[in-house]
GROMACS .gro file of N, CA and C in nm:
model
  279
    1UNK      N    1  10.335   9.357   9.463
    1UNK     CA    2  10.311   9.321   9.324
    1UNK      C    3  10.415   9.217   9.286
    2UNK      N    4  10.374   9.146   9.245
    2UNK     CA    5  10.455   9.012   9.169
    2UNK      C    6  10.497   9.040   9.037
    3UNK      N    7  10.573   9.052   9.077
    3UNK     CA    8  10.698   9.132   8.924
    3UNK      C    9  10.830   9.060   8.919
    4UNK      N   10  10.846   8.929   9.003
    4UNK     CA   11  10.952   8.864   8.963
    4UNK      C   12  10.953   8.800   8.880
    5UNK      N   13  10.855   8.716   8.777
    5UNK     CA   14  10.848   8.673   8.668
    5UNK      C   15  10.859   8.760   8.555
    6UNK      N   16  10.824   8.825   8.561
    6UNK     CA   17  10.766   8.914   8.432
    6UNK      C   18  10.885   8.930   8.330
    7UNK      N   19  10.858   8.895   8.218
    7UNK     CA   20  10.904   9.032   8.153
    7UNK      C   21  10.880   9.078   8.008
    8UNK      N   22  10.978   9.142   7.928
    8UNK     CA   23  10.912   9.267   7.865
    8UNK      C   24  10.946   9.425   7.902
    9UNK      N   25  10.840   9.475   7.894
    9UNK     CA   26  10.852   9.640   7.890
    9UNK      C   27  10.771   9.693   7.977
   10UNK      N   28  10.811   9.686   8.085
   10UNK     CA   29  10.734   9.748   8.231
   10UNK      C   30  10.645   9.853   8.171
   11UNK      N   31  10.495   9.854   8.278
   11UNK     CA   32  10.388   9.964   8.244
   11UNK      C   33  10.423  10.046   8.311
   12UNK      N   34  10.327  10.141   8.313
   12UNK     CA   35  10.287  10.269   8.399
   12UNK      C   36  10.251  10.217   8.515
   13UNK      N   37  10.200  10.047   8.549
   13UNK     CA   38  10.121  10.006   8.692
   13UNK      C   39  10.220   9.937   8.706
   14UNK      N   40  10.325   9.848   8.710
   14UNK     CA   41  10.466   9.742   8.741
   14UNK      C   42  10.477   9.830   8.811
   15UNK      N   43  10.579   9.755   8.896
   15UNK     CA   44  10.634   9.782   8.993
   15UNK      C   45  10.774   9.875   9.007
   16UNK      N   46  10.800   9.980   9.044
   16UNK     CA   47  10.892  10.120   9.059
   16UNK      C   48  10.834  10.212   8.925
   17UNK      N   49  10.719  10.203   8.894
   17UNK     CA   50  10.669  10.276   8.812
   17UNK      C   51  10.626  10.456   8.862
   18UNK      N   52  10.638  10.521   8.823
   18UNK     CA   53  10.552  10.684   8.831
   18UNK      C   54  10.439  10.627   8.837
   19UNK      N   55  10.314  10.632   8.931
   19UNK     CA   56  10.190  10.518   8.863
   19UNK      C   57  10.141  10.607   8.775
   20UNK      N   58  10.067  10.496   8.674
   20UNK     CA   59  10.013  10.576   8.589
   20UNK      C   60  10.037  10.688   8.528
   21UNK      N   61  10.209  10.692   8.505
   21UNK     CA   62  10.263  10.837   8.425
   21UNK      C   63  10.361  10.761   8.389
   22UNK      N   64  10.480  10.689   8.458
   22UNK     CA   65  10.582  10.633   8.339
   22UNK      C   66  10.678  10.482   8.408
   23UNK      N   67  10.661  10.399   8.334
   23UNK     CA   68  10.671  10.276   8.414
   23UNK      C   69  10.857  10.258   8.385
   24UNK      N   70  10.865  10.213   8.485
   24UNK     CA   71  11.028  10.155   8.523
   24UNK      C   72  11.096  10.098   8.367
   25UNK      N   73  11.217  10.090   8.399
   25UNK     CA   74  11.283  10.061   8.278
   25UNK      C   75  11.290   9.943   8.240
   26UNK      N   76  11.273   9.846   8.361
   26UNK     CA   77  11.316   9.690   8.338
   26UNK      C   78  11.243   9.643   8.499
   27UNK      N   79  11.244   9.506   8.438
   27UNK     CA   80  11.151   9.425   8.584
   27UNK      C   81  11.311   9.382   8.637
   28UNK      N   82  11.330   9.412   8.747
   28UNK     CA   83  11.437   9.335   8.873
   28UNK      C   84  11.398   9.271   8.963
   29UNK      N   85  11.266   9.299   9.014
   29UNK     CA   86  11.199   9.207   9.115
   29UNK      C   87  11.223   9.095   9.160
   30UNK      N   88  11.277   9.065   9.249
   30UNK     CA   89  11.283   8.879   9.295
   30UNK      C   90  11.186   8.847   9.290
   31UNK      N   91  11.159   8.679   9.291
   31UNK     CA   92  11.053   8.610   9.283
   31UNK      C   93  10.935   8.620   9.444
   32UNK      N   94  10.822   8.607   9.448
   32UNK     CA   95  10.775   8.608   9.533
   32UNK      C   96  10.801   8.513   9.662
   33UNK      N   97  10.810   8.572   9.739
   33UNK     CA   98  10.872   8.515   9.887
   33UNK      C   99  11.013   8.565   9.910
   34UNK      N  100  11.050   8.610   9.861
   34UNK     CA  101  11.197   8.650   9.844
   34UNK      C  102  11.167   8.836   9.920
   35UNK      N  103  11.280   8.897   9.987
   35UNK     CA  104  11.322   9.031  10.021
   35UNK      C  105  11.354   9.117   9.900
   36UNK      N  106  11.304   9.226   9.862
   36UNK     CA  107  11.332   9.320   9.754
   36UNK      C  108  11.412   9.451   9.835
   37UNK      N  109  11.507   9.516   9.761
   37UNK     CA  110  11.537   9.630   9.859
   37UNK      C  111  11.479   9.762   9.734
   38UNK      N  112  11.398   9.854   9.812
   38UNK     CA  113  11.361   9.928   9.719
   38UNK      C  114  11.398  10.083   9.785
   39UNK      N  115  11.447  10.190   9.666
   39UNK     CA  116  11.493  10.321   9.739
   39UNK      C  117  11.416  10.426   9.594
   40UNK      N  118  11.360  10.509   9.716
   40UNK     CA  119  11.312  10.619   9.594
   40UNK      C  120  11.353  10.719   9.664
   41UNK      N  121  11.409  10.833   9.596
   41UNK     CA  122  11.504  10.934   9.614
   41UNK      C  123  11.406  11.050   9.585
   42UNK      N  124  11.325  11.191   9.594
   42UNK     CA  125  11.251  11.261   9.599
   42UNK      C  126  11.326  11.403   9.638
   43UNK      N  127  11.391  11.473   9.497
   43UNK     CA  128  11.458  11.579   9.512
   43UNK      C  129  11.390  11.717   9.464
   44UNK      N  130  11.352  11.791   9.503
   44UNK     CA  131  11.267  11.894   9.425
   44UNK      C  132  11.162  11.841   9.277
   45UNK      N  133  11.208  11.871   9.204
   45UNK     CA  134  11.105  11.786   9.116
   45UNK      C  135  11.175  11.640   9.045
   46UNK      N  136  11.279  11.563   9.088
   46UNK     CA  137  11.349  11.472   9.013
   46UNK      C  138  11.295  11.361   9.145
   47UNK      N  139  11.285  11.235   9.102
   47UNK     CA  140  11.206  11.120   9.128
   47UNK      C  141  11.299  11.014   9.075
   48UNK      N  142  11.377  10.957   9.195
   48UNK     CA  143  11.453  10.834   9.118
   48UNK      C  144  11.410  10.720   9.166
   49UNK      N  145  11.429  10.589   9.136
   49UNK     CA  146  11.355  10.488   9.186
   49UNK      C  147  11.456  10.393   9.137
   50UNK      N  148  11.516  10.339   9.317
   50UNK     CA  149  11.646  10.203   9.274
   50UNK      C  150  11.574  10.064   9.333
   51UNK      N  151  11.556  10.016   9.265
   51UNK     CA  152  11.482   9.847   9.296
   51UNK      C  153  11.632   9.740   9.343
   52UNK      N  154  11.640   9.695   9.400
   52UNK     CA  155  11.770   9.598   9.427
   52UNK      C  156  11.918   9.623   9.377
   53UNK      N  157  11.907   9.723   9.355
   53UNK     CA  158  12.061   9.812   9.353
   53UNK      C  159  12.063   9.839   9.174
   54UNK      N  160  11.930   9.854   9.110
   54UNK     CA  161  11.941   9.951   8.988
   54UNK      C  162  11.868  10.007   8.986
   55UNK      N  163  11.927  10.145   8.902
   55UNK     CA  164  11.818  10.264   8.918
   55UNK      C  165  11.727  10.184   8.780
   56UNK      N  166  11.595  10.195   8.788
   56UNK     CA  167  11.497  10.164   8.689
   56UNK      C  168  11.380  10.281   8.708
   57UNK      N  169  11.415  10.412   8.724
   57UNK     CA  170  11.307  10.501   8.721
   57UNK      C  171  11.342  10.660   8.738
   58UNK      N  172  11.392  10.732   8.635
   58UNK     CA  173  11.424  10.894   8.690
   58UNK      C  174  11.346  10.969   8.620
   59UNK      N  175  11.264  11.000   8.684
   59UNK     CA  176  11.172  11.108   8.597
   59UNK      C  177  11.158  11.249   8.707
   60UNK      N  178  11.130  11.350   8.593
   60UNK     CA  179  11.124  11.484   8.606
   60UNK      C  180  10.969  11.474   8.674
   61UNK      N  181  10.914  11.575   8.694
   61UNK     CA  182  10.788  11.610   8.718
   61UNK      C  183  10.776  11.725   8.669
   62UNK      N  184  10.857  11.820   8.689
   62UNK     CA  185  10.810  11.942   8.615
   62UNK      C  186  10.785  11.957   8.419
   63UNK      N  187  10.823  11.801   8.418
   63UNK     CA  188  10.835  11.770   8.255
   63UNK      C  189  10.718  11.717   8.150
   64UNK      N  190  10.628  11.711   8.295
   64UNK     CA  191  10.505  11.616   8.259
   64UNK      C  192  10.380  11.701   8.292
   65UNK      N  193  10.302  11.664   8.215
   65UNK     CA  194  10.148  11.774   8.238
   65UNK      C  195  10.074  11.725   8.345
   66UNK      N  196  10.084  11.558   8.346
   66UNK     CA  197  10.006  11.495   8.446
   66UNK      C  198  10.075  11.505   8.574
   67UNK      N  199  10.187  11.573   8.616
   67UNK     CA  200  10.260  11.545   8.767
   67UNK      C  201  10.330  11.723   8.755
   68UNK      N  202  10.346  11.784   8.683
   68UNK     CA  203  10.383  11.941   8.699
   68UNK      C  204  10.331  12.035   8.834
   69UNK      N  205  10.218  11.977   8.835
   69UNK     CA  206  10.156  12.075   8.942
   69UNK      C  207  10.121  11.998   9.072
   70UNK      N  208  10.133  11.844   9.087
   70UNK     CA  209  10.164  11.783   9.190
   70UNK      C  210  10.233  11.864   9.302
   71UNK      N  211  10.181  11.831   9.441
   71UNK     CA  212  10.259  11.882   9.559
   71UNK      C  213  10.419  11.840   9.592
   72UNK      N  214  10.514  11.921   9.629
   72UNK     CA  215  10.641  11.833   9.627
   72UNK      C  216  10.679  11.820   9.793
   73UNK      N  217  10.526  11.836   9.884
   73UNK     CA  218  10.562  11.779  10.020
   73UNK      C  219  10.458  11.701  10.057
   74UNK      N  220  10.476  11.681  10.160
   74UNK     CA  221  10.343  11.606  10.251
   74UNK      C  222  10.352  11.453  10.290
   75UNK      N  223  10.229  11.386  10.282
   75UNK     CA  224  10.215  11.281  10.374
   75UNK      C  225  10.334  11.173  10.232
   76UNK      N  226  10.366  11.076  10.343
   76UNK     CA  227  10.429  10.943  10.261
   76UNK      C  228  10.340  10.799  10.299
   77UNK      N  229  10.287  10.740  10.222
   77UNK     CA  230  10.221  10.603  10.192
   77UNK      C  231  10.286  10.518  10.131
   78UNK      N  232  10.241  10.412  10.250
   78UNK     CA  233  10.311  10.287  10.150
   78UNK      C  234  10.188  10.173  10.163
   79UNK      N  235  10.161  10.108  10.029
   79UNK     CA  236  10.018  10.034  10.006
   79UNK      C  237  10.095   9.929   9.894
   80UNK      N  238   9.950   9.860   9.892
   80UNK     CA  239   9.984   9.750   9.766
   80UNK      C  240   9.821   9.767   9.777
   81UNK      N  241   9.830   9.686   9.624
   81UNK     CA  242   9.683   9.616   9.560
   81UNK      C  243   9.670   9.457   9.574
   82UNK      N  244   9.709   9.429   9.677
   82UNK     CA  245   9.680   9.272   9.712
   82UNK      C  246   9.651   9.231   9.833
   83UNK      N  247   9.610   9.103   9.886
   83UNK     CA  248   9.586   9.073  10.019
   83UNK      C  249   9.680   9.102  10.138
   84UNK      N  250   9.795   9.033  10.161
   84UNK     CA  251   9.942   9.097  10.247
   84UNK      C  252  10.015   9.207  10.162
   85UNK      N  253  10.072   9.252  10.254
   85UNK     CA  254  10.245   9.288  10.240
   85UNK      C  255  10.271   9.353  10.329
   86UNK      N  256  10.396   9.368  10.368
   86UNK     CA  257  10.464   9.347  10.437
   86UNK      C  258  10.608   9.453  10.397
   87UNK      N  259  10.627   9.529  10.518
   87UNK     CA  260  10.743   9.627  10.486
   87UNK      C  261  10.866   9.588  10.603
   88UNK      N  262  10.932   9.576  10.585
   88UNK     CA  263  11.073   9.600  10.680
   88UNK      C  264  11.179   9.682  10.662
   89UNK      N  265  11.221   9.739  10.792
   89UNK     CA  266  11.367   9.875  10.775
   89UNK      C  267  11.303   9.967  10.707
   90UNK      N  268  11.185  10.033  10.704
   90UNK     CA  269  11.158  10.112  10.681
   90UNK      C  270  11.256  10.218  10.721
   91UNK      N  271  11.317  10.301  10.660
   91UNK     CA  272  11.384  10.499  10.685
   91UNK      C  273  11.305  10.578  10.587
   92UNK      N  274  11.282  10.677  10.667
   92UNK     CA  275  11.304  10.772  10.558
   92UNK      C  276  11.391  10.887  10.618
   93UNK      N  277  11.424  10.979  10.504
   93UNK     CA  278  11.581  11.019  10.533
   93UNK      C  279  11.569  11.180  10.482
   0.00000   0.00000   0.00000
């Protein structure tokens, strides 16, 4: 997602958003063509989300009606809604 221009007041769909439950605090995104470093942290029900070395996303789940009863294991995906992309250094930890 091309979120290095943007800005304003990140949605629920921007980029390090909860999708569709609670969108990031601020756009950090580099411009397109550029390396982003992105870290989401997944602790029992707390969900943090650091885009290029700021946190822009901590939400609860047990706090929300739409994500309360969400699973807190299983498969991990990584997708976009566009033609490429492209992941590198993938960990998970």
């Amino acid at each position: 997602l091309d979120d290095g221009t943007k800005t304003g007041t990140p949605t629920s769909r921007d980029t390090g958003a909860i999708y569709r439950v609670q969108g990031a605090t601020k756009f950090v995104a580099k411009p397109a063509g550029e390396w982003n470093q992105f870290a989401v942290r997944c602790e029992g029900d707390r969900i943090q989300v650091t885009l290029n070395g700021e946190l822009i996303n901590d939400f609860d789940m047990s706090s929300n009606e739409q994500t309360k009863n969400r699973p807190r294991d299983g498969y991990i995906g990584l997708s976009a809604h566009t033609d490429v992309v492209k992941f590198r250094h993938v960990r998970i930890k």
